[in-house]
Amino acid sequence: MMAPLLGVAMIVGLAIGIFQAVSSIHEQTLTFLPKVFAVLGMFLFCLPWMLRIMTSYTVNLLGDWQNTVSSPYQ
């Protein structure tokens, strides 16, 4: 579930690193702030999908509770 967020952070970090190497600008906030905004934007974009996956997982886990915790030696 976190792969899209990590992928965006990696791509933005790589692009900014290349830009810094080409332009010789080495400012710390130049790398931090764009990554934060890109990851936040991707999080908001993926939030409905993440909530749907987590809700489905929780409903299936709690709905099948008897089989999950029951002993096979009954």
GROMACS .gro file of C-alpha atoms in nm:
model
   74
    1MET     CA    1   0.000   0.000   0.000
    2MET     CA    2   0.291   0.235   0.053
    3ALA     CA    3   0.461   0.165  -0.281
    4PRO     CA    4   0.301   0.463  -0.463
    5LEU     CA    5   0.411   0.701  -0.188
    6LEU     CA    6   0.765   0.565  -0.177
    7GLY     CA    7   0.785   0.567  -0.555
    8VAL     CA    8   0.686   0.933  -0.574
    9ALA     CA    9   0.936   1.025  -0.302
   10MET     CA   10   1.210   0.837  -0.485
   11ILE     CA   11   1.134   0.994  -0.824
   12VAL     CA   12   1.108   1.347  -0.683
   13GLY     CA   13   1.427   1.299  -0.480
   14LEU     CA   14   1.614   1.170  -0.784
   15ALA     CA   15   1.494   1.458  -1.001
   16ILE     CA   16   1.591   1.715  -0.740
   17GLY     CA   17   1.929   1.548  -0.689
   18ILE     CA   18   2.000   1.567  -1.061
   19PHE     CA   19   1.889   1.931  -1.066
   20GLN     CA   20   2.118   2.012  -0.773
   21ALA     CA   21   2.413   1.837  -0.937
   22VAL     CA   22   2.361   2.023  -1.264
   23SER     CA   23   2.300   2.366  -1.112
   24SER     CA   24   2.543   2.340  -0.815
   25ILE     CA   25   2.269   2.454  -0.577
   26HIS     CA   26   2.294   2.266  -0.248
   27GLU     CA   27   2.006   2.391  -0.037
   28GLN     CA   28   1.856   2.148   0.216
   29THR     CA   29   1.503   2.284   0.192
   30LEU     CA   30   1.513   2.237  -0.185
   31THR     CA   31   1.513   1.860  -0.135
   32PHE     CA   32   1.279   1.839   0.163
   33LEU     CA   33   0.979   2.054   0.075
   34PRO     CA   34   0.906   1.921  -0.276
   35LYS     CA   35   0.921   1.563  -0.148
   36VAL     CA   36   0.682   1.645   0.136
   37PHE     CA   37   0.433   1.809  -0.099
   38ALA     CA   38   0.461   1.532  -0.359
   39VAL     CA   39   0.409   1.256  -0.101
   40LEU     CA   40   0.120   1.447   0.057
   41GLY     CA   41  -0.044   1.493  -0.283
   42MET     CA   42  -0.001   1.126  -0.370
   43PHE     CA   43  -0.137   1.028  -0.028
   44LEU     CA   44  -0.450   1.236  -0.085
   45PHE     CA   45  -0.484   1.089  -0.434
   46CYS     CA   46  -0.450   0.728  -0.307
   47LEU     CA   47  -0.651   0.775   0.013
   48PRO     CA   48  -0.984   0.636  -0.119
   49TRP     CA   49  -0.809   0.325  -0.252
   50MET     CA   50  -0.616   0.275   0.073
   51LEU     CA   51  -0.931   0.312   0.284
   52ARG     CA   52  -1.119   0.067   0.063
   53ILE     CA   53  -0.841  -0.193   0.095
   54MET     CA   54  -0.808  -0.148   0.473
   55THR     CA   55  -1.186  -0.159   0.524
   56SER     CA   56  -1.219  -0.476   0.318
   57TYR     CA   57  -0.934  -0.639   0.509
   58THR     CA   58  -1.083  -0.548   0.847
   59VAL     CA   59  -1.433  -0.666   0.752
   60ASN     CA   60  -1.296  -0.998   0.625
   61LEU     CA   61  -1.079  -1.044   0.934
   62LEU     CA   62  -1.359  -0.972   1.181
   63GLY     CA   63  -1.620  -1.159   0.976
   64ASP     CA   64  -1.409  -1.475   0.977
   65TRP     CA   65  -1.311  -1.441   1.344
   66GLN     CA   66  -1.444  -1.785   1.444
   67ASN     CA   67  -1.226  -1.966   1.192
   68THR     CA   68  -0.925  -1.748   1.268
   69VAL     CA   69  -0.909  -1.817   1.643
   70SER     CA   70  -1.068  -2.161   1.665
   71SER     CA   71  -0.855  -2.458   1.759
   72PRO     CA   72  -0.814  -2.734   1.500
   73TYR     CA   73  -0.841  -2.994   1.783
   74GLN     CA   74  -1.208  -2.953   1.871
   0.00000   0.00000   0.00000
